[in-house]
PDB file of C-alpha atoms in Angstrom:
ATOM      1  CA  UNK A   4      95.237 107.858 141.730  1.00 44.00           C
ATOM      2  CA  UNK A   5      97.058 110.696 140.009  1.00 46.00           C
ATOM      3  CA  UNK A   6      95.462 112.307 136.929  1.00 47.00           C
ATOM      4  CA  UNK A   7      98.084 111.022 134.395  1.00 52.00           C
ATOM      5  CA  UNK A   8      97.769 107.476 135.802  1.00 55.00           C
ATOM      6  CA  UNK A   9      93.973 107.588 135.716  1.00 58.00           C
ATOM      7  CA  UNK A  10      94.038 108.843 132.108  1.00 65.00           C
ATOM      8  CA  UNK A  11      96.472 106.010 131.125  1.00 69.00           C
ATOM      9  CA  UNK A  12      94.162 103.448 132.765  1.00 77.00           C
ATOM     10  CA  UNK A  13      91.130 104.850 130.872  1.00 78.00           C
ATOM     11  CA  UNK A  14      93.074 104.550 127.624  1.00 78.00           C
ATOM     12  CA  UNK A  15      94.079 100.932 128.356  1.00 82.00           C
ATOM     13  CA  UNK A  16      90.480  99.968 129.178  1.00 87.00           C
ATOM     14  CA  UNK A  17      89.036 101.666 126.070  1.00 87.00           C
ATOM     15  CA  UNK A  18      91.840 100.014 124.054  1.00 83.00           C
ATOM     16  CA  UNK A  19      90.391  96.587 124.989  1.00 87.00           C
ATOM     17  CA  UNK A  20      87.119  97.555 123.318  1.00 89.00           C
ATOM     18  CA  UNK A  21      88.852  98.835 120.248  1.00 86.00           C
ATOM     19  CA  UNK A  22      90.988  95.659 120.065  1.00 84.00           C
ATOM     20  CA  UNK A  23      87.839  93.561 120.149  1.00 88.00           C
ATOM     21  CA  UNK A  24      86.422  95.546 117.214  1.00 88.00           C
ATOM     22  CA  UNK A  25      89.650  95.201 115.264  1.00 82.00           C
ATOM     23  CA  UNK A  26      89.942  91.419 116.019  1.00 83.00           C
ATOM     24  CA  UNK A  27      86.464  90.692 114.567  1.00 88.00           C
ATOM     25  CA  UNK A  28      85.254  93.606 112.443  1.00 87.00           C
ATOM     26  CA  UNK A  29      82.109  91.829 111.269  1.00 90.00           C
ATOM     27  CA  UNK A  30      80.729  90.987 114.735  1.00 90.00           C
ATOM     28  CA  UNK A  31      77.718  92.905 116.077  1.00 89.00           C
ATOM     29  CA  UNK A  32      79.718  94.749 118.761  1.00 91.00           C
ATOM     30  CA  UNK A  33      76.903  95.790 121.040  1.00 91.00           C
ATOM     31  CA  UNK A  34      77.634  98.808 123.315  1.00 89.00           C
ATOM     32  CA  UNK A  35      76.740  96.732 126.423  1.00 91.00           C
ATOM     33  CA  UNK A  36      79.360  94.050 125.518  1.00 92.00           C
ATOM     34  CA  UNK A  37      82.095  96.556 124.804  1.00 93.00           C
ATOM     35  CA  UNK A  38      81.384  98.479 128.009  1.00 91.00           C
ATOM     36  CA  UNK A  39      81.613  95.216 129.990  1.00 91.00           C
ATOM     37  CA  UNK A  40      84.919  94.432 128.298  1.00 91.00           C
ATOM     38  CA  UNK A  41      86.338  97.797 129.292  1.00 89.00           C
ATOM     39  CA  UNK A  42      84.843  97.635 132.768  1.00 89.00           C
ATOM     40  CA  UNK A  43      82.748 100.730 132.365  1.00 89.00           C
ATOM     41  CA  UNK A  44      79.055 101.297 133.044  1.00 86.00           C
ATOM     42  CA  UNK A  45      77.108 101.141 129.780  1.00 83.00           C
ATOM     43  CA  UNK A  46      75.506 104.412 130.769  1.00 81.00           C
ATOM     44  CA  UNK A  47      78.842 106.276 130.690  1.00 81.00           C
ATOM     45  CA  UNK A  48      80.850 104.075 128.278  1.00 87.00           C
ATOM     46  CA  UNK A  49      79.986 105.742 124.964  1.00 84.00           C
ATOM     47  CA  UNK A  50      80.874 109.229 126.250  1.00 85.00           C
ATOM     48  CA  UNK A  51      84.209 107.961 127.653  1.00 86.00           C
ATOM     49  CA  UNK A  52      84.927 106.031 124.456  1.00 86.00           C
ATOM     50  CA  UNK A  53      84.266 109.098 122.291  1.00 83.00           C
ATOM     51  CA  UNK A  54      86.519 111.310 124.452  1.00 80.00           C
ATOM     52  CA  UNK A  55      89.433 108.860 124.315  1.00 80.00           C
ATOM     53  CA  UNK A  56      89.205 107.647 120.688  1.00 80.00           C
ATOM     54  CA  UNK A  57      87.866 110.822 119.161  1.00 77.00           C
ATOM     55  CA  UNK A  58      84.883 109.148 117.484  1.00 83.00           C
ATOM     56  CA  UNK A  59      81.782 107.060 118.308  1.00 87.00           C
ATOM     57  CA  UNK A  60      81.781 103.275 118.557  1.00 90.00           C
ATOM     58  CA  UNK A  61      79.728 102.952 115.360  1.00 89.00           C
ATOM     59  CA  UNK A  62      82.250 105.170 113.549  1.00 87.00           C
ATOM     60  CA  UNK A  63      85.093 102.912 114.695  1.00 88.00           C
ATOM     61  CA  UNK A  64      83.271  99.792 113.554  1.00 90.00           C
ATOM     62  CA  UNK A  65      82.503 101.364 110.221  1.00 89.00           C
ATOM     63  CA  UNK A  66      86.167 102.487 109.751  1.00 85.00           C
ATOM     64  CA  UNK A  67      87.578  99.131 110.755  1.00 87.00           C
ATOM     65  CA  UNK A  68      85.261  97.330 108.307  1.00 90.00           C
ATOM     66  CA  UNK A  69      86.316  99.685 105.547  1.00 88.00           C
ATOM     67  CA  UNK A  70      89.953  99.157 106.414  1.00 84.00           C
ATOM     68  CA  UNK A  71      89.252  95.430 105.988  1.00 86.00           C
ATOM     69  CA  UNK A  72      87.744  96.278 102.584  1.00 89.00           C
ATOM     70  CA  UNK A  73      91.032  97.989 101.535  1.00 85.00           C
ATOM     71  CA  UNK A  74      92.891  94.770 102.280  1.00 81.00           C
ATOM     72  CA  UNK A  75      90.422  92.688 100.346  1.00 87.00           C
ATOM     73  CA  UNK A  76      90.509  95.045  97.411  1.00 85.00           C
ATOM     74  CA  UNK A  77      94.322  94.964  97.434  1.00 77.00           C
ATOM     75  CA  UNK A  78      94.288  91.162  97.252  1.00 76.00           C
ATOM     76  CA  UNK A  79      92.104  91.412  94.158  1.00 75.00           C
ATOM     77  CA  UNK A  80      90.521  87.977  94.362  1.00 81.00           C
ATOM     78  CA  UNK A  81      87.023  89.256  95.057  1.00 87.00           C
ATOM     79  CA  UNK A  82      84.725  91.512  93.066  1.00 89.00           C
ATOM     80  CA  UNK A  83      83.639  94.846  94.500  1.00 92.00           C
ATOM     81  CA  UNK A  84      80.200  93.415  95.123  1.00 92.00           C
ATOM     82  CA  UNK A  85      81.677  90.492  97.018  1.00 92.00           C
ATOM     83  CA  UNK A  86      83.862  92.786  99.100  1.00 92.00           C
ATOM     84  CA  UNK A  87      80.782  95.031  99.848  1.00 92.00           C
ATOM     85  CA  UNK A  88      78.797  92.028 101.108  1.00 92.00           C
ATOM     86  CA  UNK A  89      81.741  90.655 103.103  1.00 91.00           C
ATOM     87  CA  UNK A  90      82.154  93.893 105.103  1.00 91.00           C
ATOM     88  CA  UNK A  91      78.471  94.237 105.807  1.00 91.00           C
ATOM     89  CA  UNK A  92      76.999  96.410 103.140  1.00 91.00           C
ATOM     90  CA  UNK A  93      73.715  95.333 101.483  1.00 88.00           C
ATOM     91  CA  UNK A  94      74.548  96.859  98.090  1.00 90.00           C
ATOM     92  CA  UNK A  95      77.699  97.832  96.163  1.00 90.00           C
ATOM     93  CA  UNK A  96      76.219 101.352  95.804  1.00 92.00           C
ATOM     94  CA  UNK A  97      76.047 101.905  99.534  1.00 92.00           C
ATOM     95  CA  UNK A  98      79.594 100.427  99.895  1.00 93.00           C
ATOM     96  CA  UNK A  99      80.946 102.678  97.167  1.00 92.00           C
ATOM     97  CA  UNK A 100      79.528 105.790  98.864  1.00 91.00           C
ATOM     98  CA  UNK A 101      80.976 104.784 102.295  1.00 91.00           C
ATOM     99  CA  UNK A 102      84.316 103.765 100.794  1.00 89.00           C
ATOM    100  CA  UNK A 103      84.536 107.056  98.907  1.00 86.00           C
ATOM    101  CA  UNK A 104      84.132 108.986 102.177  1.00 83.00           C
ATOM    102  CA  UNK A 105      86.689 106.730 103.872  1.00 82.00           C
ATOM    103  CA  UNK A 106      89.422 106.535 101.192  1.00 78.00           C
ATOM    104  CA  UNK A 107      88.700 109.599  99.080  1.00 77.00           C
ATOM    105  CA  UNK A 108      88.018 107.552  95.893  1.00 81.00           C
ATOM    106  CA  UNK A 109      85.825 104.716  94.647  1.00 88.00           C
ATOM    107  CA  UNK A 110      86.742 101.088  95.298  1.00 90.00           C
ATOM    108  CA  UNK A 111      87.523 100.560  91.603  1.00 88.00           C
ATOM    109  CA  UNK A 112      89.804 103.576  91.432  1.00 84.00           C
ATOM    110  CA  UNK A 113      91.471 102.436  94.661  1.00 82.00           C
ATOM    111  CA  UNK A 114      92.345  99.104  93.066  1.00 79.00           C
ATOM    112  CA  UNK A 115      93.483 100.694  89.855  1.00 76.00           C
ATOM    113  CA  UNK A 116      95.685 103.281  91.568  1.00 70.00           C
ATOM    114  CA  UNK A 117      97.457 100.703  93.731  1.00 67.00           C
ATOM    115  CA  UNK A 118      98.126  98.487  90.705  1.00 64.00           C
ATOM    116  CA  UNK A 119      99.490 101.251  88.472  1.00 60.00           C
ATOM    117  CA  UNK A 120     101.431 103.063  91.176  1.00 54.00           C
ATOM    118  CA  UNK A 121     102.867 100.056  93.079  1.00 55.00           C
ATOM    119  CA  UNK A 122     102.140  96.598  91.735  1.00 49.00           C
ATOM    120  CA  UNK A 123     103.096  97.127  88.129  1.00 48.00           C
ATOM    121  CA  UNK A 124     106.811  96.592  87.290  1.00 41.00           C
ATOM    122  CA  UNK A 125     108.938  99.716  87.788  1.00 42.00           C
ATOM    123  CA  UNK A 126     112.316 100.622  86.295  1.00 41.00           C
ATOM    124  CA  UNK A 127     115.412  99.734  88.258  1.00 39.00           C
ATOM    125  CA  UNK A 128     118.101 102.427  88.879  1.00 41.00           C
ATOM    126  CA  UNK A 129     120.055 101.171  85.838  1.00 42.00           C
ATOM    127  CA  UNK A 130     117.032 101.488  83.553  1.00 43.00           C
ATOM    128  CA  UNK A 131     118.000 103.094  80.179  1.00 40.00           C
ATOM    129  CA  UNK A 132     115.213 105.683  80.575  1.00 45.00           C
ATOM    130  CA  UNK A 133     116.214 107.691  83.657  1.00 41.00           C
ATOM    131  CA  UNK A 134     113.915 110.571  82.540  1.00 41.00           C
ATOM    132  CA  UNK A 135     110.732 108.630  83.493  1.00 39.00           C
ATOM    133  CA  UNK A 136     110.336 108.883  87.258  1.00 41.00           C
ATOM    134  CA  UNK A 137     109.531 105.502  88.810  1.00 47.00           C
ATOM    135  CA  UNK A 138     106.695 105.217  91.286  1.00 84.00           C
ATOM    136  CA  UNK A 139     109.162 103.578  93.719  1.00 90.00           C
ATOM    137  CA  UNK A 140     112.546 105.317  93.972  1.00 91.00           C
ATOM    138  CA  UNK A 141     115.672 104.348  95.843  1.00 93.00           C
ATOM    139  CA  UNK A 142     116.919 106.931  98.361  1.00 94.00           C
ATOM    140  CA  UNK A 143     119.666 107.048 100.933  1.00 95.00           C
ATOM    141  CA  UNK A 144     118.899 108.737 104.210  1.00 95.00           C
ATOM    142  CA  UNK A 145     121.268 109.858 106.959  1.00 95.00           C
ATOM    143  CA  UNK A 146     120.618 108.920 110.621  1.00 95.00           C
ATOM    144  CA  UNK A 147     118.195 111.473 112.183  1.00 94.00           C
ATOM    145  CA  UNK A 148     117.342 111.987 115.894  1.00 93.00           C
ATOM    146  CA  UNK A 149     113.636 112.415 116.726  1.00 94.00           C
ATOM    147  CA  UNK A 150     111.428 112.738 119.766  1.00 93.00           C
ATOM    148  CA  UNK A 151     109.019 109.820 119.788  1.00 93.00           C
ATOM    149  CA  UNK A 152     105.989 108.571 121.685  1.00 91.00           C
ATOM    150  CA  UNK A 153     105.289 104.883 121.681  1.00 89.00           C
ATOM    151  CA  UNK A 154     101.772 103.901 120.532  1.00 86.00           C
ATOM    152  CA  UNK A 155      99.869 101.384 122.661  1.00 77.00           C
ATOM    153  CA  UNK A 156      96.720  99.687 121.329  1.00 68.00           C
ATOM    154  CA  UNK A 157      95.289  98.992 117.893  1.00 66.00           C
ATOM    155  CA  UNK A 158      96.162 100.963 114.720  1.00 70.00           C
ATOM    156  CA  UNK A 159      92.781 102.606 114.812  1.00 65.00           C
ATOM    157  CA  UNK A 160      93.864 104.675 117.870  1.00 71.00           C
ATOM    158  CA  UNK A 161      97.070 105.969 116.325  1.00 80.00           C
ATOM    159  CA  UNK A 162      95.504 109.430 115.726  1.00 80.00           C
ATOM    160  CA  UNK A 163      95.045 109.767 119.470  1.00 79.00           C
ATOM    161  CA  UNK A 164      98.821 109.137 120.045  1.00 85.00           C
ATOM    162  CA  UNK A 165      99.561 111.814 117.418  1.00 87.00           C
ATOM    163  CA  UNK A 166      97.387 114.277 119.376  1.00 85.00           C
ATOM    164  CA  UNK A 167      99.265 113.318 122.629  1.00 84.00           C
ATOM    165  CA  UNK A 168     102.630 113.955 120.981  1.00 89.00           C
ATOM    166  CA  UNK A 169     101.434 117.319 119.688  1.00 87.00           C
ATOM    167  CA  UNK A 170     100.467 118.255 123.229  1.00 85.00           C
ATOM    168  CA  UNK A 171     104.049 117.431 124.307  1.00 85.00           C
ATOM    169  CA  UNK A 172     105.465 119.452 121.433  1.00 86.00           C
ATOM    170  CA  UNK A 173     103.637 122.542 122.475  1.00 83.00           C
ATOM    171  CA  UNK A 174     105.177 125.659 120.867  1.00 85.00           C
ATOM    172  CA  UNK A 175     108.422 124.030 119.816  1.00 87.00           C
ATOM    173  CA  UNK A 176     109.435 124.103 116.133  1.00 89.00           C
ATOM    174  CA  UNK A 177     108.878 120.796 114.245  1.00 91.00           C
ATOM    175  CA  UNK A 178     110.538 120.273 110.848  1.00 91.00           C
ATOM    176  CA  UNK A 179     109.145 116.767 110.119  1.00 94.00           C
ATOM    177  CA  UNK A 180     106.587 114.297 111.459  1.00 95.00           C
ATOM    178  CA  UNK A 181     107.021 110.501 111.165  1.00 96.00           C
ATOM    179  CA  UNK A 182     105.343 107.175 111.963  1.00 95.00           C
ATOM    180  CA  UNK A 183     107.906 104.455 112.855  1.00 95.00           C
ATOM    181  CA  UNK A 184     107.068 100.754 112.575  1.00 92.00           C
ATOM    182  CA  UNK A 185     109.462  98.382 114.275  1.00 88.00           C
ATOM    183  CA  UNK A 186     108.944  94.811 113.252  1.00 77.00           C
ATOM    184  CA  UNK A 187     105.961  93.041 111.708  1.00 70.00           C
ATOM    185  CA  UNK A 188     102.534  94.189 112.921  1.00 66.00           C
ATOM    186  CA  UNK A 189     101.332  90.568 112.638  1.00 61.00           C
ATOM    187  CA  UNK A 190     104.078  89.381 115.036  1.00 56.00           C
ATOM    188  CA  UNK A 191     102.899  90.882 118.258  1.00 56.00           C
ATOM    189  CA  UNK A 192     104.087  91.439 121.000  1.00 58.00           C
ATOM    190  CA  UNK A 193     107.446  92.179 119.268  1.00 69.00           C
ATOM    191  CA  UNK A 194     105.881  94.907 117.126  1.00 79.00           C
ATOM    192  CA  UNK A 195     106.315  98.500 118.210  1.00 87.00           C
ATOM    193  CA  UNK A 196     104.983 101.703 116.624  1.00 91.00           C
ATOM    194  CA  UNK A 197     105.972 105.267 117.394  1.00 94.00           C
ATOM    195  CA  UNK A 198     104.812 108.648 116.351  1.00 95.00           C
ATOM    196  CA  UNK A 199     107.744 111.067 116.102  1.00 95.00           C
ATOM    197  CA  UNK A 200     108.667 114.709 115.632  1.00 94.00           C
ATOM    198  CA  UNK A 201     111.988 116.135 114.399  1.00 93.00           C
ATOM    199  CA  UNK A 202     112.628 119.331 116.352  1.00 88.00           C
ATOM    200  CA  UNK A 203     115.705 121.526 116.766  1.00 85.00           C
ATOM    201  CA  UNK A 204     114.344 123.044 119.993  1.00 83.00           C
ATOM    202  CA  UNK A 205     115.307 121.671 123.432  1.00 78.00           C
ATOM    203  CA  UNK A 206     112.947 119.393 125.358  1.00 76.00           C
ATOM    204  CA  UNK A 207     112.495 119.146 129.094  1.00 68.00           C
ATOM    205  CA  UNK A 208     114.437 116.412 130.714  1.00 58.00           C
ATOM    206  CA  UNK A 209     111.541 115.473 132.930  1.00 59.00           C
ATOM    207  CA  UNK A 210     109.229 114.577 129.968  1.00 57.00           C
ATOM    208  CA  UNK A 211     109.718 110.807 130.600  1.00 67.00           C
ATOM    209  CA  UNK A 212     106.920 109.664 128.300  1.00 81.00           C
ATOM    210  CA  UNK A 213     108.732 111.020 125.196  1.00 87.00           C
ATOM    211  CA  UNK A 214     111.826 109.073 124.018  1.00 88.00           C
ATOM    212  CA  UNK A 215     114.782 110.290 122.050  1.00 89.00           C
ATOM    213  CA  UNK A 216     115.302 107.865 119.109  1.00 91.00           C
ATOM    214  CA  UNK A 217     117.465 107.685 116.047  1.00 93.00           C
ATOM    215  CA  UNK A 218     115.873 106.958 112.692  1.00 94.00           C
ATOM    216  CA  UNK A 219     118.597 104.792 111.184  1.00 94.00           C
ATOM    217  CA  UNK A 220     120.287 105.917 107.971  1.00 94.00           C
ATOM    218  CA  UNK A 221     120.736 103.742 104.906  1.00 94.00           C
ATOM    219  CA  UNK A 222     118.930 102.713 101.752  1.00 95.00           C
ATOM    220  CA  UNK A 223     115.139 102.919 101.495  1.00 96.00           C
ATOM    221  CA  UNK A 224     112.578 102.198  98.813  1.00 94.00           C
ATOM    222  CA  UNK A 225     110.375 105.286  98.779  1.00 95.00           C
ATOM    223  CA  UNK A 226     106.819 105.581  97.446  1.00 93.00           C
ATOM    224  CA  UNK A 227     104.875 108.846  97.731  1.00 92.00           C
ATOM    225  CA  UNK A 228     101.323 107.892  98.603  1.00 89.00           C
ATOM    226  CA  UNK A 229      98.638 110.392  97.534  1.00 86.00           C
ATOM    227  CA  UNK A 230      95.428 110.597  99.600  1.00 83.00           C
ATOM    228  CA  UNK A 231      94.123 109.683 103.044  1.00 83.00           C
ATOM    229  CA  UNK A 232      96.149 107.925 105.654  1.00 84.00           C
ATOM    230  CA  UNK A 233      93.634 105.064 105.517  1.00 78.00           C
ATOM    231  CA  UNK A 234      95.521 103.834 102.403  1.00 80.00           C
ATOM    232  CA  UNK A 235      98.844 103.475 104.188  1.00 85.00           C
ATOM    233  CA  UNK A 236      98.533  99.911 105.438  1.00 81.00           C
ATOM    234  CA  UNK A 237      97.375  98.536 102.063  1.00 78.00           C
ATOM    235  CA  UNK A 238     100.205 100.408 100.218  1.00 83.00           C
ATOM    236  CA  UNK A 239     102.919  99.201 102.561  1.00 86.00           C
ATOM    237  CA  UNK A 240     101.559  95.635 102.248  1.00 81.00           C
ATOM    238  CA  UNK A 241     101.671  96.006  98.443  1.00 81.00           C
ATOM    239  CA  UNK A 242     105.241  97.288  98.475  1.00 86.00           C
ATOM    240  CA  UNK A 243     106.463  94.314 100.579  1.00 84.00           C
ATOM    241  CA  UNK A 244     104.322  91.687  98.776  1.00 77.00           C
ATOM    242  CA  UNK A 245     104.484  92.786  95.167  1.00 79.00           C
ATOM    243  CA  UNK A 246     107.208  95.350  94.508  1.00 85.00           C
ATOM    244  CA  UNK A 247     110.052  94.026  96.718  1.00 86.00           C
ATOM    245  CA  UNK A 248     110.347  90.454  95.413  1.00 84.00           C
ATOM    246  CA  UNK A 249     111.123  91.565  91.818  1.00 84.00           C
ATOM    247  CA  UNK A 250     113.159  94.676  92.762  1.00 87.00           C
ATOM    248  CA  UNK A 251     116.669  93.227  93.163  1.00 89.00           C
ATOM    249  CA  UNK A 252     116.594  94.298  96.832  1.00 91.00           C
ATOM    250  CA  UNK A 253     115.669  92.559 100.072  1.00 91.00           C
ATOM    251  CA  UNK A 254     114.287  94.052 103.312  1.00 90.00           C
ATOM    252  CA  UNK A 255     116.727  95.273 105.949  1.00 90.00           C
ATOM    253  CA  UNK A 256     116.209  95.042 109.745  1.00 89.00           C
ATOM    254  CA  UNK A 257     115.425  98.726 110.244  1.00 93.00           C
ATOM    255  CA  UNK A 258     112.055 100.363 110.914  1.00 93.00           C
ATOM    256  CA  UNK A 259     109.578 101.082 108.141  1.00 94.00           C
ATOM    257  CA  UNK A 260     108.800 104.826 108.077  1.00 96.00           C
ATOM    258  CA  UNK A 261     105.855 107.043 107.195  1.00 96.00           C
ATOM    259  CA  UNK A 262     107.093 110.579 106.515  1.00 96.00           C
ATOM    260  CA  UNK A 263     104.163 113.001 106.468  1.00 96.00           C
ATOM    261  CA  UNK A 264     104.808 115.658 103.834  1.00 94.00           C
ATOM    262  CA  UNK A 265     101.786 117.765 104.721  1.00 93.00           C
ATOM    263  CA  UNK A 266      99.055 117.860 107.325  1.00 89.00           C
ATOM    264  CA  UNK A 267      95.287 117.092 107.471  1.00 86.00           C
ATOM    265  CA  UNK A 268      95.005 120.343 109.367  1.00 84.00           C
ATOM    266  CA  UNK A 269      96.013 122.227 106.246  1.00 88.00           C
ATOM    267  CA  UNK A 270      94.769 120.195 103.264  1.00 88.00           C
ATOM    268  CA  UNK A 271      91.885 118.006 102.357  1.00 85.00           C
ATOM    269  CA  UNK A 272      92.349 114.164 102.681  1.00 81.00           C
ATOM    270  CA  UNK A 273      92.733 113.746  98.864  1.00 81.00           C
ATOM    271  CA  UNK A 274      95.655 116.231  98.885  1.00 88.00           C
ATOM    272  CA  UNK A 275      97.627 114.476 101.660  1.00 90.00           C
ATOM    273  CA  UNK A 276     101.070 113.189 100.718  1.00 93.00           C
ATOM    274  CA  UNK A 277     103.027 110.557 102.616  1.00 94.00           C
ATOM    275  CA  UNK A 278     106.454 109.116 101.803  1.00 95.00           C
ATOM    276  CA  UNK A 279     106.353 105.346 102.590  1.00 95.00           C
ATOM    277  CA  UNK A 280     109.956 104.235 103.215  1.00 96.00           C
ATOM    278  CA  UNK A 281     110.852 100.526 103.217  1.00 94.00           C
ATOM    279  CA  UNK A 282     114.415  99.766 104.516  1.00 94.00           C
ATOM    280  CA  UNK A 283     116.302  97.724 101.929  1.00 93.00           C
ATOM    281  CA  UNK A 284     119.748  96.345 101.008  1.00 90.00           C
ATOM    282  CA  UNK A 285     121.039  94.783  97.790  1.00 87.00           C
ATOM    283  CA  UNK A 286     119.936  91.169  97.383  1.00 76.00           C
ATOM    284  CA  UNK A 287     122.679  88.598  97.920  1.00 70.00           C
TER     285      UNK A 287
END
């Protein structure tokens, strides 16, 4: 078996374990059970898992449970104490500390920021006060070609796909980095996710893993998210569920975009900025 094929098989086997954690975040997830699912010896599994995913099994479980907490907090029908107990914390204090490390702010502030930045009504383009910048703005983008790597596996392993694309990029110049969501993540297997780089430099024709895609042009609803990438899913859900219905627009059949405006390699998680771009058209 060639090295690239063996590496791909390792990733697929580890992805089964990650998928099991994501499917049932509140289960016990014993190391022996996950190793059996991935067809690895329990003796070697944890080391292999950490090398592929970039973190320990316990860190993945903790992160997936806290990601579940962001969805529960976004819904707003449970108190912070109830959310803490639901995701496996014995006290709201312990949950608040863990959530602060995960999301860069307390659970209460997370709820308040989502509501004031996204869920509250925002001015339409014809609003009489154009001087007040809305939290969601309407932009028109031109079609842009990008080099993209398709992500396989659960969302929690997306950072690994980013690292793989960076290894393909090498010393080439990159002007922008994107995440591209094609379809509804709840409607698998139709859903596809890509990490993408916009680069003016030439790429080797033999690099078959990397695809040349076009990011479609057109109208987008843009919201600049402040803080860690762990907030992205909750913010996108809030845009679709709460902002879009009252906006005068409807979703278009183009990918949803994450445009990374800076890098976790250069700034702290709280200083990260990501443009979330929802494809739209005027409502009929």
